[in-house]
XYZ file of C-alpha atoms in Angstrom:
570
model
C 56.808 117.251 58.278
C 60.265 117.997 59.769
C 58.119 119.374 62.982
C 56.084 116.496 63.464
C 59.862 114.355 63.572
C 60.999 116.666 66.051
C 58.174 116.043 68.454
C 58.273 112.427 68.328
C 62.104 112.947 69.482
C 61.862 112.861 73.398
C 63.191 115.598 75.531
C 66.160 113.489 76.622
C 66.945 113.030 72.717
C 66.780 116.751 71.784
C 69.219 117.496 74.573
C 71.161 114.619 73.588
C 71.458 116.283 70.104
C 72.158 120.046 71.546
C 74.822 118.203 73.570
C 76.645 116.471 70.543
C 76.303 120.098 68.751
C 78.479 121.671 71.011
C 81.125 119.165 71.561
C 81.370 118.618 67.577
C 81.880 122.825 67.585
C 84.684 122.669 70.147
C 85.973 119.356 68.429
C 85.368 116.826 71.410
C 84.925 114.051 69.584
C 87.678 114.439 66.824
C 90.134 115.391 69.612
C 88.816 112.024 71.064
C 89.928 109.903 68.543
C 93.127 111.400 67.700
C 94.300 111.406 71.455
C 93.501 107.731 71.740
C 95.040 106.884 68.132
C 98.464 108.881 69.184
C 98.802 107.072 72.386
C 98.129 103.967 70.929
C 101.107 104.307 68.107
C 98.217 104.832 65.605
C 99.949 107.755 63.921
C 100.348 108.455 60.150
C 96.193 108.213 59.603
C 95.293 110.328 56.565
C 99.288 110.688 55.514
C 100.075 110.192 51.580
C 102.766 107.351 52.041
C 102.866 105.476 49.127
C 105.029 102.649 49.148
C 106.906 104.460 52.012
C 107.406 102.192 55.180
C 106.903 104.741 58.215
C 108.234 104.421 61.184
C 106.776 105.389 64.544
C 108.780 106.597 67.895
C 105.914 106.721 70.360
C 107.410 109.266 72.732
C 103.633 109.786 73.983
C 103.041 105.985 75.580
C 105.648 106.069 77.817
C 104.916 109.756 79.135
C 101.447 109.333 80.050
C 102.343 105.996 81.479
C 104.773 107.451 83.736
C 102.626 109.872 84.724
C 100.079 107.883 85.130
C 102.173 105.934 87.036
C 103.154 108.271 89.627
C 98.918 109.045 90.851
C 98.701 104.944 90.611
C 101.652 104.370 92.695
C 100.006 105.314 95.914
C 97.746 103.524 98.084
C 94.688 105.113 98.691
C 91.793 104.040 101.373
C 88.381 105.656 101.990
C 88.303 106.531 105.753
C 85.277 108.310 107.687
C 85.599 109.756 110.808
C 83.147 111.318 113.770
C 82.188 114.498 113.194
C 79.922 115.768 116.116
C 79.252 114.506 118.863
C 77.404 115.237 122.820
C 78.992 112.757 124.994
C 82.345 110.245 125.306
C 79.842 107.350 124.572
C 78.610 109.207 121.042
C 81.881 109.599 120.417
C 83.197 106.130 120.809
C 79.765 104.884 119.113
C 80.580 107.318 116.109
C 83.810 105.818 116.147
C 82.954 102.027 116.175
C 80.334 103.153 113.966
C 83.217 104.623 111.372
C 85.035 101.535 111.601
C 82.535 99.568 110.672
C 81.870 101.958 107.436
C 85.724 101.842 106.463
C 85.402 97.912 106.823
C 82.519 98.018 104.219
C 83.676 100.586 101.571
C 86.641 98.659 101.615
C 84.714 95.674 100.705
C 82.711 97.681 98.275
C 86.625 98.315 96.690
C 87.193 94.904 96.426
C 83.753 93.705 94.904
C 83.333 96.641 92.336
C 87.275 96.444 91.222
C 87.095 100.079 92.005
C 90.456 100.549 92.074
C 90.684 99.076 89.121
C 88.471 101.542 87.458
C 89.612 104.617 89.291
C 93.359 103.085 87.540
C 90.989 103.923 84.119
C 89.984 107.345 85.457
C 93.391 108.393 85.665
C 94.309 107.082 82.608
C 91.545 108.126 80.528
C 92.137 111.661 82.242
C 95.401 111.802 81.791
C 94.909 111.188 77.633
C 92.132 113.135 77.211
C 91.789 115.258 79.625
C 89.187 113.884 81.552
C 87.958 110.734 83.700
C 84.415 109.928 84.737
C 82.619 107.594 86.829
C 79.159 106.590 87.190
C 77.646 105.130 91.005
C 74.385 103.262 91.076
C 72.060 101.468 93.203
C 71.210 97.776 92.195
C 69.683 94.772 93.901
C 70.819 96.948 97.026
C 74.382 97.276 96.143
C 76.429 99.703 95.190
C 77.578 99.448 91.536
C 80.825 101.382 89.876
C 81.218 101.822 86.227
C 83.587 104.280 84.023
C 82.338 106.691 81.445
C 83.956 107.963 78.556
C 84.240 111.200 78.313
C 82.182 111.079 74.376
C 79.561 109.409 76.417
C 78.331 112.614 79.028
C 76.656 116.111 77.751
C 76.300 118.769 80.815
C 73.665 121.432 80.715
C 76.287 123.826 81.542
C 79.490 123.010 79.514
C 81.332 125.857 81.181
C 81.338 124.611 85.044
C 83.313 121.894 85.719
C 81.704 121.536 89.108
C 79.437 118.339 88.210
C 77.092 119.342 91.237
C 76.187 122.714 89.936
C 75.187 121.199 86.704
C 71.365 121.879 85.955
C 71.279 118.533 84.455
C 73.529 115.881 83.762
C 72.656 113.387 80.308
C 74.430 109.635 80.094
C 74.529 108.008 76.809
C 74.830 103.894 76.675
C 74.931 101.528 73.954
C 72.717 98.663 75.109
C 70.950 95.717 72.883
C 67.645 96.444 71.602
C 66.477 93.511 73.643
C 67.539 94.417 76.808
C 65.956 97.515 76.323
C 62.665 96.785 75.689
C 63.137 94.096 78.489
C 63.795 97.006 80.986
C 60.669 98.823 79.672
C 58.399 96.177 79.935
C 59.328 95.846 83.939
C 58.981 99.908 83.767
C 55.338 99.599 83.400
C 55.727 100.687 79.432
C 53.057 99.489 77.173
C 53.885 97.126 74.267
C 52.573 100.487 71.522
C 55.389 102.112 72.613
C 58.197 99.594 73.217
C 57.708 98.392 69.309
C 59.124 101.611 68.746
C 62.314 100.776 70.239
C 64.044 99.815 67.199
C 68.099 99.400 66.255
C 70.248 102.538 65.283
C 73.151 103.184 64.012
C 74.011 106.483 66.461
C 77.057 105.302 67.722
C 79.225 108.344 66.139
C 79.981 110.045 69.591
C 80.916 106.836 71.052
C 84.435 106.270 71.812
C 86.528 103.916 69.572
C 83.652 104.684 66.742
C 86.043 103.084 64.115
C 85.654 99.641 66.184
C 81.797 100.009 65.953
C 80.927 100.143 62.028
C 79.830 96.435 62.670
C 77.691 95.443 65.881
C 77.094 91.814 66.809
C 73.909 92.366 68.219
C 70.854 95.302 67.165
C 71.610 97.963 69.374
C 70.134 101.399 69.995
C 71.652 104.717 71.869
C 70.122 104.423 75.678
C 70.021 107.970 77.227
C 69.540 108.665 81.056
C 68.864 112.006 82.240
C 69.897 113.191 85.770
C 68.605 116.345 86.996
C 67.563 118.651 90.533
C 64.187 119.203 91.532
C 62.921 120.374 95.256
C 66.399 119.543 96.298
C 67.094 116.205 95.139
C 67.947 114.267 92.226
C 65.488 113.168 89.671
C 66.182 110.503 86.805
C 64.413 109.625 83.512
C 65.504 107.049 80.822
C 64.956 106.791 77.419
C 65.602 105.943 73.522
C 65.350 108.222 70.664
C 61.520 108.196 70.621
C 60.231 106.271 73.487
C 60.607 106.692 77.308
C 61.425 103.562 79.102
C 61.396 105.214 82.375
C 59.161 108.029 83.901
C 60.857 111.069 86.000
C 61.829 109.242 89.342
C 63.034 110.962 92.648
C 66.273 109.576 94.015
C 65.883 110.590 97.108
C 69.745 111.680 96.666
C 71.161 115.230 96.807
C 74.383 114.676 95.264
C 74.901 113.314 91.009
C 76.098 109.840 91.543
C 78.652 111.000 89.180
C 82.079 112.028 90.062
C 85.118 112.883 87.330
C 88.480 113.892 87.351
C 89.847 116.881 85.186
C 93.436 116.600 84.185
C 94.064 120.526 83.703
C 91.853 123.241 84.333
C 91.041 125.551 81.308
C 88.675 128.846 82.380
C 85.334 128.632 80.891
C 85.204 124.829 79.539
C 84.196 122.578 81.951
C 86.152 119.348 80.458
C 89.985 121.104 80.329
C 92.962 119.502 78.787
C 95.224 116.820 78.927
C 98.720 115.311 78.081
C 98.561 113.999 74.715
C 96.580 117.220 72.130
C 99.669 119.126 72.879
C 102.346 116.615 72.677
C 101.130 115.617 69.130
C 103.124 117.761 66.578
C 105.909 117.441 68.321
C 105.256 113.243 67.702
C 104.320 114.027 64.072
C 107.640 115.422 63.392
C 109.910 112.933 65.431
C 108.326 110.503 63.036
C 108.905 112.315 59.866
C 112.219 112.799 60.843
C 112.776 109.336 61.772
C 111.566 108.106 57.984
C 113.301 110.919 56.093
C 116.481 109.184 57.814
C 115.424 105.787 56.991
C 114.538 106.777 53.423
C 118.094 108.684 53.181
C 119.963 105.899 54.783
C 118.065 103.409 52.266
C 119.276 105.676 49.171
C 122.489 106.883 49.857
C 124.321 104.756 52.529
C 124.567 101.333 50.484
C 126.660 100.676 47.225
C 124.225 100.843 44.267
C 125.455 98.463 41.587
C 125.820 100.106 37.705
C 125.776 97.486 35.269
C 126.122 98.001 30.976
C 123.577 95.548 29.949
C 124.009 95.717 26.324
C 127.531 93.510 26.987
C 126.225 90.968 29.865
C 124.707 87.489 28.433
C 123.383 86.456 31.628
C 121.503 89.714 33.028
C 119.990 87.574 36.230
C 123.339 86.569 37.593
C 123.682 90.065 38.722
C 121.492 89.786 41.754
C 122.612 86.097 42.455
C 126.054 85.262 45.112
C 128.144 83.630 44.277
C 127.664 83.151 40.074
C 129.321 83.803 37.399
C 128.731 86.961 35.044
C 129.357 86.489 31.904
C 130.367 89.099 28.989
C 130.749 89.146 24.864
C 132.769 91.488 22.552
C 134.772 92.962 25.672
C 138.468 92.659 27.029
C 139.321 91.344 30.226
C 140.202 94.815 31.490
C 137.543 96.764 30.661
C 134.918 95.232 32.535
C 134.827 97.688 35.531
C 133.551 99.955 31.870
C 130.461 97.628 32.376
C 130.143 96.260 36.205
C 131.145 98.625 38.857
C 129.775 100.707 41.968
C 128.153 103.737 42.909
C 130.071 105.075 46.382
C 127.403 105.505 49.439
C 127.171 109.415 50.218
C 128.241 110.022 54.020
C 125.232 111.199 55.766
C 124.904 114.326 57.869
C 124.590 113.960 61.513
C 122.431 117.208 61.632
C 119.030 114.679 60.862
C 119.995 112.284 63.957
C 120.505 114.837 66.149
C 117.308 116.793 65.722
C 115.283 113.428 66.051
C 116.869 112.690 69.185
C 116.656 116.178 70.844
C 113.239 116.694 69.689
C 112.459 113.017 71.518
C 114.935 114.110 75.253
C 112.890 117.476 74.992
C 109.936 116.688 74.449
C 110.014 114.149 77.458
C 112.097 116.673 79.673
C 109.236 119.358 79.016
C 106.664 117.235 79.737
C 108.531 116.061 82.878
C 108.906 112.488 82.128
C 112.034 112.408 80.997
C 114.641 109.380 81.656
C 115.500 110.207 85.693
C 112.321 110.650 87.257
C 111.151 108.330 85.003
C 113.263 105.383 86.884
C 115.552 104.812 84.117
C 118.808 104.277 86.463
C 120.351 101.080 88.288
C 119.130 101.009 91.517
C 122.262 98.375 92.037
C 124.534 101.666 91.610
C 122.535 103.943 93.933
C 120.632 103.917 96.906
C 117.145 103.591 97.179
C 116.486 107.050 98.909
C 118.729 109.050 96.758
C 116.717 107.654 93.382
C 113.467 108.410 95.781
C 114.943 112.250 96.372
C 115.231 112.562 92.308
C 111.753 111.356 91.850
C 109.949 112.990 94.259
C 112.197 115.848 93.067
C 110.482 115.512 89.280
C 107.159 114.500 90.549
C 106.265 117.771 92.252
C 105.010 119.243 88.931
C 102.201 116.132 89.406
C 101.094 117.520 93.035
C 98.151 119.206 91.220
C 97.075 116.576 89.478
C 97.034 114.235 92.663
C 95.112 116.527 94.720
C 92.397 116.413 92.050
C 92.590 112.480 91.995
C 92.291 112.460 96.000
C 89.532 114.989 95.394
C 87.909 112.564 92.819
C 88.301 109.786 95.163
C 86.780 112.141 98.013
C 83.656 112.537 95.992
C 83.114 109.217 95.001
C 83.155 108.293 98.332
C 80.369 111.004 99.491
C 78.258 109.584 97.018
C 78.676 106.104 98.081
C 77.810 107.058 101.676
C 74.388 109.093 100.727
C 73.834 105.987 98.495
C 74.124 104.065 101.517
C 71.930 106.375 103.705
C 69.039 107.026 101.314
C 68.528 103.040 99.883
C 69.780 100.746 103.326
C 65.844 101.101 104.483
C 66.264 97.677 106.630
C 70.439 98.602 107.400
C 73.506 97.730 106.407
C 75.242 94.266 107.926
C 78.630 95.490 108.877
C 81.251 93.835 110.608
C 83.587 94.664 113.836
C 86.936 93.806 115.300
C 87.024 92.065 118.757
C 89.561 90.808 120.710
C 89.210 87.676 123.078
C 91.525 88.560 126.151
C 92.450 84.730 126.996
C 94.283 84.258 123.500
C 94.799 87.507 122.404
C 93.071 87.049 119.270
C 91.131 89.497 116.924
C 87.763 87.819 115.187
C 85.566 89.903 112.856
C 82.053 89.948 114.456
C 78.783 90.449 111.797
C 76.237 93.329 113.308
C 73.796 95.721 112.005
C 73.927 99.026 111.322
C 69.997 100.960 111.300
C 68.878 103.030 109.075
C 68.176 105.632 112.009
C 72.074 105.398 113.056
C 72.735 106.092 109.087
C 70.440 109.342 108.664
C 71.924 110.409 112.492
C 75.654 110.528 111.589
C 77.472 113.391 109.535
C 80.746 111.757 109.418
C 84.362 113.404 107.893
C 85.699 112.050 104.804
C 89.259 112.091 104.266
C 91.833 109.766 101.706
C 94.912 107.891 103.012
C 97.307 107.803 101.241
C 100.590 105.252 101.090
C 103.203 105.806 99.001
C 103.885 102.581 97.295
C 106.289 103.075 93.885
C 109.114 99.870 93.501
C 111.644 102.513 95.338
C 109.665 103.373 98.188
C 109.412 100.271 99.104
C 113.102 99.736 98.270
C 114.138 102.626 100.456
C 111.759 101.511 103.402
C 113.128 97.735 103.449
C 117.006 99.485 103.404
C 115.639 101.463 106.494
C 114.538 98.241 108.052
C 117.078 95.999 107.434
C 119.866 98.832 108.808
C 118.096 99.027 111.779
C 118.146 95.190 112.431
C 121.679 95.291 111.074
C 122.794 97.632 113.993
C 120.481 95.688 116.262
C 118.074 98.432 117.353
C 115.225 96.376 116.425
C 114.789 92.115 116.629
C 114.415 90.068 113.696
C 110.604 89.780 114.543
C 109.937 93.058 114.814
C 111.679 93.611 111.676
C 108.981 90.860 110.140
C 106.154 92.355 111.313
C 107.603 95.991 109.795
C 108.052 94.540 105.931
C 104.454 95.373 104.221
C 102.281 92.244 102.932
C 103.995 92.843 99.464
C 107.603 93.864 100.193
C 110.032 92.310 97.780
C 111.370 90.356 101.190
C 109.341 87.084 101.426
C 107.136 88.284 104.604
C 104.476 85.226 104.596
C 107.886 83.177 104.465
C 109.626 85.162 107.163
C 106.653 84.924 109.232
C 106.486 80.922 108.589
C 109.929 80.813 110.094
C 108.828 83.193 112.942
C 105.773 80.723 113.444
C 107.547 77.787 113.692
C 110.294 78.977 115.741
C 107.538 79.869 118.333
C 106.206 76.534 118.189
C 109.759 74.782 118.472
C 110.120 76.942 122.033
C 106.572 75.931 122.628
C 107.285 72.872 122.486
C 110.906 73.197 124.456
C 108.811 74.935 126.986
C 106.393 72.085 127.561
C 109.618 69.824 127.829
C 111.000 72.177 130.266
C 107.892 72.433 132.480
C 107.040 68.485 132.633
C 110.802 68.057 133.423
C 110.551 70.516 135.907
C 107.347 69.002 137.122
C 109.022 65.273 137.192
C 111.798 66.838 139.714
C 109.584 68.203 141.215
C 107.613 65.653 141.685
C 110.772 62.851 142.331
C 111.852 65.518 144.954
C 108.434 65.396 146.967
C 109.266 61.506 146.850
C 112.250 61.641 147.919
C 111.309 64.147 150.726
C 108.422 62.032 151.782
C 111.021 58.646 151.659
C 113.586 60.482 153.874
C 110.620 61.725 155.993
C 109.145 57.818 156.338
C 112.465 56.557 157.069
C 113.449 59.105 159.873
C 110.482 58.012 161.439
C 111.101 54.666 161.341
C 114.699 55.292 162.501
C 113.235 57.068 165.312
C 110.746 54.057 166.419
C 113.945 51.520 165.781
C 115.586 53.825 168.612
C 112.370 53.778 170.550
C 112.010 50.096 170.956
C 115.226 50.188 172.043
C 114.887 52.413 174.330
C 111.943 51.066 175.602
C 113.736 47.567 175.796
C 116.426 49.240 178.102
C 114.051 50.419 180.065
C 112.559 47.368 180.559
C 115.507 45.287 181.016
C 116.539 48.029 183.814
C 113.553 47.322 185.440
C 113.481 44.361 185.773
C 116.951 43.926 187.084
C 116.268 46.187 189.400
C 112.904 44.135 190.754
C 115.092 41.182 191.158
């Protein structure tokens, strides 16, 4: 009986179960949940409290944000370059071509929210140990999602090269409905999608604490990637029924990429932050309740009160009443009210709270300077820069596997793009009209044949970008258009689109102080042109009235003459 069960599992599920037997040996999924719970202050589960009120110092937050922090303060851009190339006009195709592909993985970026979800890659790295995302083709786009870590089981668990994988296995969580729906346009006969049913096999799943209770029926999806003949194959399916047959790609890469935090020989998921940094948390918070249970016994006055002579027993927890006594003298009644004296307190508790807290930041390298905790006001911009940089260098590792992460993600993209953009990709180039000195964006296609042709370099800019780089750079700028070596427009256009000086503002005042000497330019030619234009008059009046001085002495002249004449005739 238990043989015929196993072979109505598919081949996908019995992997799927081999895969969860592993990671529950090496404790995958409990190390999961209890790196999560830690960084999210959920830290006395399981603890016999009673009615003790614990406290929690969450020294683990802030360190893995700060780290996080430094890979996330950086701006980082996908940019392909020519490779090879036969002639100067290849090249300078290539190039154009490049451009073009920059412009749209940049626009991929922006539509997916990758950066965004690379932001969760880090993070989720960073906690436990290791990042994953997931690149597929739909309705011809390129789609980006994040994995958790729970949610992918490698056929080799040892290599944590994802393309040397001999397979690579996805679990979802999907509706029941949209499952079947997807099987149904799969070609899947209605037998065999009435066997998709609702499960409860959600105990691998990250967060599984959240999902006791699920709106809708659900059931575990698996997808299956794998190499055959050189390429990548898929197939999909539930527990007993598959909802897609084995499918070639046409890709040679996994559309998968993931980031490892810290490499451990011989497991291919290594370590990160948090598993260590918990029992040094565990007992900064026991030390911090001890102290508040201590304080709460021993540092306030406890009142001692002789019942057996006090009529009014209530009145002692009342202000401002009066308590009142029988069968007693005036001066004996400190004999039946008085105080217990609060015992001083050793400093010995405080001090190993706090230096288990400064060292266990300081060791993890997120302690208070590089983590920015100093007034910029009281120091300069580069010399807090210097420090960080200083305590960052530990990190270098880790962002050279984020900018290798980012490197893969983008080779994917681009073999996405070569192996589904049958018909092209529409693409868009910078051109510049000469007359007005304008730049315009210009729509063209890219083939398919120009995709398959070119074997382009990848590399990843990157910006620094933290509050104090961008501090220090504007103090560079504004020193050297203090001492004059640059203009105040040049200066402008220097700030960055998101510099804490108001650039769109700057370069509204810029703006309309080029259209005021426009406009004071127009005045001055038209003036100019009106002289002008009055001193060609007046040049032409002179000009008309010299010649009619010159007639005026002409006919007089010619009068002379005549009246010589004719004196001389008579």
């Amino acid at each position: 009986m238990e043989k015929e069960k196993n072979n109505s599992l598919t081949e996908e599920w019995q992997l799927y179960e081999k895969g969860k037997s592993y990671n529950l040996m090496v404790g995958l999924f409990e190390d999961t949940e209890r790196n999560y719970n830690f960084y999210h202050g959920k830290q006395w589960d399981n603890a016999r409290l009673g009615n003790i009120q614990p406290i929690t110092l969450n020294v683990i937050r802030p360190t893995v944000k700060y780290k996080v922090g430094v890979l996330n303060s950086n701006d980082y851009q996908i940019v392909f370059n020519p490779n090879v190339y036969d002639t100067k006009q290849q090249g300078e195709d290539l190039e154009d071509l490049c451009k073009s592909l920059n412009r749209y993985s940049n626009r991929v970026w922006e539509q997916e929210q990758v950066n965004t979800k690379v932001k969760e890659v880090v993070k989720d790295a960073c906690i436990n140990s290791e990042g994953i995302c997931h690149s597929y083709e739909e309705d011809e786009e390129i789609k980006v999602e994040v994995i958790d870590k729970t949610n992918m089981f490698l056929g080799n668990e040892n290599d944590s090269d994802l393309q040397a994988q001999p397979y690579i296995l996805l679990s979802f969580r999907r509706t029941v409905d949209s499952v079947k729906e997807e099987a149904r346009k799969n070609g899947i006969s209605e037998e065999e999608i009435a066997n998709i049913t609702a499960d409860s096999d959600y105990e691998e799943q990250a967060g599984r604490d959240k999902r006791i209770e699920e709106v809708s029926p659900m059931c575990l999806v698996l997808l299956k990637y794998y190499k055959k003949d050189g390429t990548v194959w898929i197939k999909k399916s539930t527990k007993n029924v598959v909802i897609k047959q084995d499918a070639d790609t046409k890709l040679t890469l996994y559309p998968i990429a993931h980031m490892v935090w810290e490499d451990v020989k011989g497991y291919s998921r290594g370590e990160g932050e948090v598993k260590y940094l918990i029992p040094n948390q565990i007992e900064i918070n026991k030390t911090a309740t001890r102290r508040a249970i201590a304080v709460q016994m021993c540092a306030y006055p406890k009142l001692v009160a002789n019942m057996k002579y006090i009529t009014n027993p209530s009145s002692l927890n009342k202000v401002g009443t009066t308590i009142e006594l029988s069968e007693m003298q005036a001066d004996d009644v400190n004999k039946v009210v008085s105080y217990l004296r609060p015992t001083s307190m050793t400093s010995d508790a405080v001090n190993l709270q706090q230096e288990l807290m400064k060292d266990t930041q300081e060791l993890a390298g997120a302690g208070d300077t590089v983590n920015g905790n100093v007034d910029p006001t009281q120091t300069s911009g580069k010399a807090i820069l210097a420090v960080q940089q200083a305590g960052q260098q530990p990190l270098n590792e880790q962002l050279d596997k984020f900018k290798t992460f980012l490197e893969d993600l983008a080779r994917i993209w681009y073999e996405m793009l070569q192996t589904y953009s049958v018909e092209g990709i529409v693409v868009t180039k910078e051109e510049k009209n000469i007359e007005t000195g304008e730049t315009t964006e210009i729509p063209y296609q890219i083939t398919y044949e120009q995709l398959q042709s070119m074997k382009p370099d990848l590399k990843i800019d990157i910006t620094p970008h933290s509050a104090y780089d961008k501090y220090a750079q504007e103090q560079s700028l504004e020193n050297l258009f203090t001492s004059k070596a640059i203009t105040f427009e040049e200066y402008v256009n220097a700030l960055s689109d998101d510099s804490v000086m108001p650039k769109p503002i700057l370069t509204k005042i810029l703006q309309q102080r080029k259209e005021a000497q426009q406009k004071i330019h127009e005045m001055e030619m038209q003036a100019n042109a009106l002289d002008g234009a009055m001193k060609q008059e007046m040049s032409m009046q002179e000009m008309q009235n010299n010649d009619n001085e010159i007639n005026n002495i002409q006919q007089q002249a010619d009068i002379v003459n005549q009246n010589a004449m004719s004196k001389l005739g008579g």
